[in-house]
PDB file of C-alpha atoms in Angstrom:
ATOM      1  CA  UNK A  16     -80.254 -37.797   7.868  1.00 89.00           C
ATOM      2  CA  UNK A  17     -77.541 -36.955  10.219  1.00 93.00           C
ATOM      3  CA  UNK A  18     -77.159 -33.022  11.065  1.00 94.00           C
ATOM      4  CA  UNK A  19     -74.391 -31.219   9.419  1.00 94.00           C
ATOM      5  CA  UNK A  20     -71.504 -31.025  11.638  1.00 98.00           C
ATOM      6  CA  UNK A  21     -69.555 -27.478  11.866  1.00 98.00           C
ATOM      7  CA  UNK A  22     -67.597 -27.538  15.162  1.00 98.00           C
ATOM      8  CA  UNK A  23     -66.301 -23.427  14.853  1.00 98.00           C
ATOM      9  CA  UNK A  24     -68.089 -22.069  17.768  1.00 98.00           C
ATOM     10  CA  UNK A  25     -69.161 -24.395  20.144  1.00 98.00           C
ATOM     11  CA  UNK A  26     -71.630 -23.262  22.910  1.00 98.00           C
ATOM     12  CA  UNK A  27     -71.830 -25.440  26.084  1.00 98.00           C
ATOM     13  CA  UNK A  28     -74.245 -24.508  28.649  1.00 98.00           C
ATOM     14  CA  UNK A  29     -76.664 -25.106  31.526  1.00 97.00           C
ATOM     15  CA  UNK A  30     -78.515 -22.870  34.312  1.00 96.00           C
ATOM     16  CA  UNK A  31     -75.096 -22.776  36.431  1.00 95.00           C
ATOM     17  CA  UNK A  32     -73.921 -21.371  33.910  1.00 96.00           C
ATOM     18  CA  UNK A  33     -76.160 -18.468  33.142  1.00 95.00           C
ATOM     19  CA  UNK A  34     -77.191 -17.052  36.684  1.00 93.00           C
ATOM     20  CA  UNK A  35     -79.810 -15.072  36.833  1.00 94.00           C
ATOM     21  CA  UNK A  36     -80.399 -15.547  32.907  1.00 96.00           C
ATOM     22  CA  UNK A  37     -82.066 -18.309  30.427  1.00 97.00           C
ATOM     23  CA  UNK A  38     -79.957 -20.088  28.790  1.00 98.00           C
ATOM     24  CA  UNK A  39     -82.402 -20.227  25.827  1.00 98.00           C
ATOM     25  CA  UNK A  40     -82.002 -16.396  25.206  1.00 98.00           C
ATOM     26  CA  UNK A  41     -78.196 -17.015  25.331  1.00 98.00           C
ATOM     27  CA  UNK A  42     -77.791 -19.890  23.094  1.00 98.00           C
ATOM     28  CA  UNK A  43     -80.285 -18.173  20.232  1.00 98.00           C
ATOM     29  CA  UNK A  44     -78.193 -14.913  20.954  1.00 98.00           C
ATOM     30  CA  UNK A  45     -74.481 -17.301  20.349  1.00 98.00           C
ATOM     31  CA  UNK A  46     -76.446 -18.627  17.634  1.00 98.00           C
ATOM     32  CA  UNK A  47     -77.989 -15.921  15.867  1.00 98.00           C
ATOM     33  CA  UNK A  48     -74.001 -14.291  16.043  1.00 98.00           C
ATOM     34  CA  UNK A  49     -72.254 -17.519  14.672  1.00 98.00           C
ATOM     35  CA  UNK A  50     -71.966 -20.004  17.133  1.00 98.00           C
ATOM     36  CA  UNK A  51     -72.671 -23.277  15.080  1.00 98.00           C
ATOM     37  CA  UNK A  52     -73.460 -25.777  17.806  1.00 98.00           C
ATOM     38  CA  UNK A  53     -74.960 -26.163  21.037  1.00 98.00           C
ATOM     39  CA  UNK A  54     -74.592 -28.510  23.921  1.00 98.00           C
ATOM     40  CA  UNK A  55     -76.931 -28.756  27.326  1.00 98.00           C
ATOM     41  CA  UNK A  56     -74.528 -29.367  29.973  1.00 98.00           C
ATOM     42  CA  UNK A  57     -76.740 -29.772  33.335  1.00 96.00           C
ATOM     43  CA  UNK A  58     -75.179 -31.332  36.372  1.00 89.00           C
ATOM     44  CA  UNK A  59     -77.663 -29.709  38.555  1.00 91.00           C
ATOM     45  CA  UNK A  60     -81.089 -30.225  37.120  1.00 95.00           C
ATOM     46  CA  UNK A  61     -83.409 -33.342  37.966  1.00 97.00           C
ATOM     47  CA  UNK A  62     -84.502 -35.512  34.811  1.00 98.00           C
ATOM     48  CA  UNK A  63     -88.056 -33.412  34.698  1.00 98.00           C
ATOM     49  CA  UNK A  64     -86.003 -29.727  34.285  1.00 98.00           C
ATOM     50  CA  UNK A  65     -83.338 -31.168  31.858  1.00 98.00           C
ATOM     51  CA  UNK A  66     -85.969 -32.578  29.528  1.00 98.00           C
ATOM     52  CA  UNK A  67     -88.094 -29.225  29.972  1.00 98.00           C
ATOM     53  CA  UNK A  68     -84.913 -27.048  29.235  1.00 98.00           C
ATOM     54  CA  UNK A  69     -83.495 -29.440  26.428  1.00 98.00           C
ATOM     55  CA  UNK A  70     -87.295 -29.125  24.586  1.00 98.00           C
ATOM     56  CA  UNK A  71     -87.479 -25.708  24.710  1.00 98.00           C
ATOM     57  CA  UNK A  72     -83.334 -24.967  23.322  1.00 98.00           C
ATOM     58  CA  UNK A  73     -84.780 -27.725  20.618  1.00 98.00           C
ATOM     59  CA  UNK A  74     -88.165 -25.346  20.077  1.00 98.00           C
ATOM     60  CA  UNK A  75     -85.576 -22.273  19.699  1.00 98.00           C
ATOM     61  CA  UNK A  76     -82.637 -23.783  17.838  1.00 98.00           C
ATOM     62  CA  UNK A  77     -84.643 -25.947  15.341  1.00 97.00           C
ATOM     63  CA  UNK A  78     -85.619 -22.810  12.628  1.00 97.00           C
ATOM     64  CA  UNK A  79     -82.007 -21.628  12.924  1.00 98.00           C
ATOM     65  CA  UNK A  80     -80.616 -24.911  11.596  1.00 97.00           C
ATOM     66  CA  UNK A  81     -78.153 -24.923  14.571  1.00 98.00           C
ATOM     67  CA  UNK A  82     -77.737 -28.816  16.115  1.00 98.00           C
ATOM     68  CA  UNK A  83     -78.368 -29.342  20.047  1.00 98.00           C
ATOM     69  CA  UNK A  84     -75.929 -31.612  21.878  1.00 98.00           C
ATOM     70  CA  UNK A  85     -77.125 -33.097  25.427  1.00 98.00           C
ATOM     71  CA  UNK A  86     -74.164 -33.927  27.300  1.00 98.00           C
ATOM     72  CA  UNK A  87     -73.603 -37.508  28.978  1.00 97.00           C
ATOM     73  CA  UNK A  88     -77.492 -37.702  29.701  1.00 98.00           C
ATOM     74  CA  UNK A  89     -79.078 -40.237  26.517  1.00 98.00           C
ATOM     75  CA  UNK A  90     -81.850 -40.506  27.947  1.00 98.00           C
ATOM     76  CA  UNK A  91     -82.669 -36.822  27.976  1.00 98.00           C
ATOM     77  CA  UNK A  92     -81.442 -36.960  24.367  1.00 98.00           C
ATOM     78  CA  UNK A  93     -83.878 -39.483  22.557  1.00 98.00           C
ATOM     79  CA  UNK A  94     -86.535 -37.778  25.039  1.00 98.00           C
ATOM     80  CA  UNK A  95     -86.622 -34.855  23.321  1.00 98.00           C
ATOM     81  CA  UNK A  96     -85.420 -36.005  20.128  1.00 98.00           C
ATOM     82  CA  UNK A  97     -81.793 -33.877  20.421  1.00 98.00           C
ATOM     83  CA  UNK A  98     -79.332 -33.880  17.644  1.00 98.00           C
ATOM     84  CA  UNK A  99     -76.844 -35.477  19.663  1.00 98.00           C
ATOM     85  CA  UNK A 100     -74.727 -36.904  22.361  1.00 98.00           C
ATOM     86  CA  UNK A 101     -71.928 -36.192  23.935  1.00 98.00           C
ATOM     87  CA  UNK A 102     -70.115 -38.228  26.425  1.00 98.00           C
ATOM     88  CA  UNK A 103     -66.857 -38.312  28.587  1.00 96.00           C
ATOM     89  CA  UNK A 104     -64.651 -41.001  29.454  1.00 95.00           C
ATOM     90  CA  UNK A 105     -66.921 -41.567  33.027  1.00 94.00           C
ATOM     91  CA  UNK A 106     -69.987 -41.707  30.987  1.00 94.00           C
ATOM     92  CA  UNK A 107     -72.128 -44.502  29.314  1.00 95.00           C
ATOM     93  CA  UNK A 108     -69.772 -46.019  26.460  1.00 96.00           C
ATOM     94  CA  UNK A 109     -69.537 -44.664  23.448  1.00 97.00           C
ATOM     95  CA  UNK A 110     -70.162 -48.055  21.677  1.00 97.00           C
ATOM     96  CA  UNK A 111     -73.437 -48.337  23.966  1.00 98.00           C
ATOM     97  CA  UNK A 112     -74.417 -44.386  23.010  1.00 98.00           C
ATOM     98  CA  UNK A 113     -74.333 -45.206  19.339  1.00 98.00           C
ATOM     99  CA  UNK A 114     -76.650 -47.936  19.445  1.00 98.00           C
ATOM    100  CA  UNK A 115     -79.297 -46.303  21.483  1.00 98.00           C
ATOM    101  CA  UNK A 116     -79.467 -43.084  19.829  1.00 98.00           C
ATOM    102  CA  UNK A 117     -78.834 -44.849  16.355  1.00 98.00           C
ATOM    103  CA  UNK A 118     -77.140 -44.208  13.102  1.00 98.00           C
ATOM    104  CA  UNK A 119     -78.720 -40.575  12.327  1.00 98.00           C
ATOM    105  CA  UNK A 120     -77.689 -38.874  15.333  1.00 98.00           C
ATOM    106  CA  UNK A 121     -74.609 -37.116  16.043  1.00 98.00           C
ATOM    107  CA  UNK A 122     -71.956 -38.451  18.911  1.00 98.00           C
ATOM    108  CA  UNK A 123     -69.322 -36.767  20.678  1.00 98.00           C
ATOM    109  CA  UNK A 124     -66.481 -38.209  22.820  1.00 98.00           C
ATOM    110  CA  UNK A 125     -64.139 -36.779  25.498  1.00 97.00           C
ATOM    111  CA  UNK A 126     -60.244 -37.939  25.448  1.00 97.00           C
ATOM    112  CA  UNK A 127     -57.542 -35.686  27.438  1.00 95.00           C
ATOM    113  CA  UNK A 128     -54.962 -38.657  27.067  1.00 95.00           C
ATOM    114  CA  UNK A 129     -53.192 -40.850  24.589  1.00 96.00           C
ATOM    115  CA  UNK A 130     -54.562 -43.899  26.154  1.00 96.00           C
ATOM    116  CA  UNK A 131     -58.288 -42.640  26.025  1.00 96.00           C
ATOM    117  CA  UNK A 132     -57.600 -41.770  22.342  1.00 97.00           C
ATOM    118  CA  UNK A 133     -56.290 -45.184  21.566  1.00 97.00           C
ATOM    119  CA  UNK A 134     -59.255 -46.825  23.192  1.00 96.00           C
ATOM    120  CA  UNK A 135     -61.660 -44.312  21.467  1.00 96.00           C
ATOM    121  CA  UNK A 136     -64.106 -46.233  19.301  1.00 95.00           C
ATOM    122  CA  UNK A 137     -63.697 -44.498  15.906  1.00 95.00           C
ATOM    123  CA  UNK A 138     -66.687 -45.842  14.239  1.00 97.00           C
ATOM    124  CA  UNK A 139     -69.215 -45.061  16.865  1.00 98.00           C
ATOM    125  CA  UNK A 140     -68.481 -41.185  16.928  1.00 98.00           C
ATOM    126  CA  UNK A 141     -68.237 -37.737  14.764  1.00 98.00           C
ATOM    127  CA  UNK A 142     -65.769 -35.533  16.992  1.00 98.00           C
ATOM    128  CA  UNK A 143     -63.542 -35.910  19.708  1.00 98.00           C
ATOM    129  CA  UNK A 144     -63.061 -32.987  22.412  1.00 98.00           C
ATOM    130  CA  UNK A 145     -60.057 -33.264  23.421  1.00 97.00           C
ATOM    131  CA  UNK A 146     -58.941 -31.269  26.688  1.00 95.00           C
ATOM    132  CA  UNK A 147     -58.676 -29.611  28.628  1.00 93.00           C
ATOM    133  CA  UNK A 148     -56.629 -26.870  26.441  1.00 95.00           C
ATOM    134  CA  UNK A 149     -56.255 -24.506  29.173  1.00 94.00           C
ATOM    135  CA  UNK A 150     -56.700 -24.287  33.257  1.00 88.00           C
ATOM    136  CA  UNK A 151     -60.870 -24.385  33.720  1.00 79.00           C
ATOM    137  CA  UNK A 152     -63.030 -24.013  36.688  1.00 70.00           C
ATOM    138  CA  UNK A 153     -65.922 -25.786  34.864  1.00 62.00           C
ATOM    139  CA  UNK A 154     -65.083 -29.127  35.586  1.00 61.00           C
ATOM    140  CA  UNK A 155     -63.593 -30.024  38.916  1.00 56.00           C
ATOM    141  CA  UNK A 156     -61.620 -33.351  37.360  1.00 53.00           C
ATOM    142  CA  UNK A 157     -60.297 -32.017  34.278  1.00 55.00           C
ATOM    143  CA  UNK A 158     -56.869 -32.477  33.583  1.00 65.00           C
ATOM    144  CA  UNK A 159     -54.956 -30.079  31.961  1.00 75.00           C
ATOM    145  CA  UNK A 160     -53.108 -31.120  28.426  1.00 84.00           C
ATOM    146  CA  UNK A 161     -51.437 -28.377  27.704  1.00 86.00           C
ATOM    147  CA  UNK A 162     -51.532 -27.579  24.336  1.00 91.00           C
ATOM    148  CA  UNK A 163     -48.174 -29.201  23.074  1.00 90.00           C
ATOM    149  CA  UNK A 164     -49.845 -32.491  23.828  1.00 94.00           C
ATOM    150  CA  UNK A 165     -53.339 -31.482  22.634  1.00 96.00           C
ATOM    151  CA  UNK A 166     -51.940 -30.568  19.170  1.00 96.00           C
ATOM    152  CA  UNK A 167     -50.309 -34.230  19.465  1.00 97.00           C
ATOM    153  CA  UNK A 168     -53.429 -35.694  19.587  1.00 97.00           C
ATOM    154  CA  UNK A 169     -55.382 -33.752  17.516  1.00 98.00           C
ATOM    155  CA  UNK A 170     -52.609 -34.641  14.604  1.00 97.00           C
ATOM    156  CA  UNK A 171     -53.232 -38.355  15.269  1.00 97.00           C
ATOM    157  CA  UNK A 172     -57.125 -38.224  15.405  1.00 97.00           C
ATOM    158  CA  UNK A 173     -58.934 -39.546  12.433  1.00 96.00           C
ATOM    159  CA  UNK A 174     -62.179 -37.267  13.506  1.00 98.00           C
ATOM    160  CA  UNK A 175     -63.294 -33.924  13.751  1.00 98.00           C
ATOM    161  CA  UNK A 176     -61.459 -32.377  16.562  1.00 98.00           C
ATOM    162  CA  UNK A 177     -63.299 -29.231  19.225  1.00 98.00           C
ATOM    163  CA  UNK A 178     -60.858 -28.123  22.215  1.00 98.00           C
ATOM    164  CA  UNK A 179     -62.214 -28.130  25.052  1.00 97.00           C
ATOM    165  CA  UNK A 180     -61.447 -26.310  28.605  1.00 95.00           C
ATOM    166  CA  UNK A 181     -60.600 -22.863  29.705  1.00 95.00           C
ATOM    167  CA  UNK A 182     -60.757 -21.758  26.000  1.00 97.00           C
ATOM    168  CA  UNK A 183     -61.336 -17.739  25.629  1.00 97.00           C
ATOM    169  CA  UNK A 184     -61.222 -14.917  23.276  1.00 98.00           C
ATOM    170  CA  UNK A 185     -57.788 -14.676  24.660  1.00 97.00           C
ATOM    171  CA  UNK A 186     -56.466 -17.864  23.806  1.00 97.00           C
ATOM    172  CA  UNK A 187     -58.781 -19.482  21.365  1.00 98.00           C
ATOM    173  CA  UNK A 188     -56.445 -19.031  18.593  1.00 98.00           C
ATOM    174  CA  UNK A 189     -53.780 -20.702  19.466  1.00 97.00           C
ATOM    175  CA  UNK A 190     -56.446 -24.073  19.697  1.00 98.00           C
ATOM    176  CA  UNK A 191     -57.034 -23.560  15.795  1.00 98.00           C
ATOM    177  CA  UNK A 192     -53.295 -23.450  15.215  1.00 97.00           C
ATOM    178  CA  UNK A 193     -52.729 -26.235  16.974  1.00 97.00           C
ATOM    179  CA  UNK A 194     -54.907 -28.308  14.241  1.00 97.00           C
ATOM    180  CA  UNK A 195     -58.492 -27.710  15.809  1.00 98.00           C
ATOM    181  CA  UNK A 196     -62.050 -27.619  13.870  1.00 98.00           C
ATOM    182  CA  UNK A 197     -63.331 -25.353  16.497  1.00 98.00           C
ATOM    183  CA  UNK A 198     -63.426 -24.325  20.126  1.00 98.00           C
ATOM    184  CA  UNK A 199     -66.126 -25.410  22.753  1.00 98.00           C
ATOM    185  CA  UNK A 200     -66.392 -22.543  25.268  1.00 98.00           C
ATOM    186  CA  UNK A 201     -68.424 -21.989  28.024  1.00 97.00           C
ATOM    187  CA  UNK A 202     -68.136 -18.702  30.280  1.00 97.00           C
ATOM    188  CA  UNK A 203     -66.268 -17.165  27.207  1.00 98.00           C
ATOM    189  CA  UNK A 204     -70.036 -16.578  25.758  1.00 98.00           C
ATOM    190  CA  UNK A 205     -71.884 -17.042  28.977  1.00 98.00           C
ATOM    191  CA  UNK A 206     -70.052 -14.993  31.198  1.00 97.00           C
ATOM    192  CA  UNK A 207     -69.304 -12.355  28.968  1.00 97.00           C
ATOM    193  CA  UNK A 208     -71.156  -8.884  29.060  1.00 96.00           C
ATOM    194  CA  UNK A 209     -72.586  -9.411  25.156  1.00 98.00           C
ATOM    195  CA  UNK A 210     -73.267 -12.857  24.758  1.00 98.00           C
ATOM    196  CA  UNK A 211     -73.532 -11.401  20.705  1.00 98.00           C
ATOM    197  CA  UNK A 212     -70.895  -9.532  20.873  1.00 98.00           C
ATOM    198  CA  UNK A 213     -68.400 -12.963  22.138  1.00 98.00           C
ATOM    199  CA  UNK A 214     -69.792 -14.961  19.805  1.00 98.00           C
ATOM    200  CA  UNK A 215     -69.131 -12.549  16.791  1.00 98.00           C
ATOM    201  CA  UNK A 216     -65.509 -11.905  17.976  1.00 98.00           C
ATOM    202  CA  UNK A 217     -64.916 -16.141  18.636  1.00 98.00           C
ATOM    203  CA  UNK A 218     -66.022 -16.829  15.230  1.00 98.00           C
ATOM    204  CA  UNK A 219     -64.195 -14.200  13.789  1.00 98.00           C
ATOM    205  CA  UNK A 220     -60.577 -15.489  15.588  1.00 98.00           C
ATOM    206  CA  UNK A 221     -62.135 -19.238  13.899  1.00 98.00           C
ATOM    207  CA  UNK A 222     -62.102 -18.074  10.849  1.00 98.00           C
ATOM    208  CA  UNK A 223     -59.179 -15.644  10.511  1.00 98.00           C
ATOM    209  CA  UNK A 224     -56.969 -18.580  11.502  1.00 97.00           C
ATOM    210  CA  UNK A 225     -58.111 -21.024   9.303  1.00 95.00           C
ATOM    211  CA  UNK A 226     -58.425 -18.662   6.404  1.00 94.00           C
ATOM    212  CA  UNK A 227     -54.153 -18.311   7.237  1.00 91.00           C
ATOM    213  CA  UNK A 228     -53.894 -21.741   7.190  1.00 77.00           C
TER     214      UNK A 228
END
């Protein structure tokens, strides 16, 4: 059975992300304060440390009935039995993701334009992140969509919607106004002095905005 999917408070994360800290104590800390999903994002790690990372978030997330996400890599994924993929538009297929990880997992796809939305195969995925909402340092390429055009495409897209990019506790609600499920954050949790204490106050703005509208 496919994992419930409750985009609210997204965690992304990987060791350059948490320096000097494991980002297993900060994803059960998001989690056990209301984040509701979790994504490994490693650019760094070889094959070896992402699988040995992803099985011990899977070890840590699994009795808290929180999904984890590996980003682009499917082959870490089915290692380790993940929850999920997630994949951008330079990444395997979406089409091709679908059929390797098969019908029961849960698939994620990146679109920041109206073209890539219009190409986006539906029927293979979940949730779209689209982004980037706001200005972000995480991700050298990422165009900014500002969010008039973000809340275009979120209107138009027949899926689940997370915003991605340069989302914080500053700005987060105006992604929920602007039709959002939930925001996918990064240094927002990871960078912030109380992991627990970011979490709690992201999935309060979540929730106090959609509870207006």
């Amino acid at each position: 059975m496919k994992p419930l999917l409750d985009l609210s408070v997204y965690l992304v994360l990987g060791p350059q992300d948490c320096p000097g800290q494991d980002p297993v104590d900060i994803a059960v800390a998001a989690v056990q304060n209301g984040a509701t999903l979790v994504q490994l994002r490693d650019k760094t790690g070889s094959t070896r440390e992402q699988i040995e990372l992803a099985e011990r978030l899977m070890r840590a997330l699994k009795p808290l009935n929180v999904p984890l996400i590996i980003n682009d890599r499917v082959d870490v994924a089915l290692a380790v039995d993940a929850d999920g993929v997630h994949v951008g538009q330079d990444d395997m297929d979406a089409t091709k993701a679908r059929e390797l990880i098969g019908a029961n997992k849960l698939l994620g796809l990146s679109v920041s334009t109206q073209d890539e939305l219009d190409a986006a195969d539906i029927s293979a995925c979940d949730y779209l992140g689209i982004g980037a909402c706001f200005p972000t340092g995480s991700k050298d390429d990422a165009a900014e969509v500002g969010m008039r055009s973000f809340a275009g495409l979120t209107a138009q897209s027949q899926l689940p919607v997370v915003g991605i990019g340069g989302i914080s506790l500053a700005n987060a609600d105006q992604v929920i106004k602007a039709g959002a499920d939930g925001v996918a954050v990064i240094s927002a949790i990871c960078g912030a002095s109380s992991p627990s204490a970011a979490t709690r106050k992201l999935q309060d703005i979540v929730k106090s905005v959609k509870d207006l509208g």
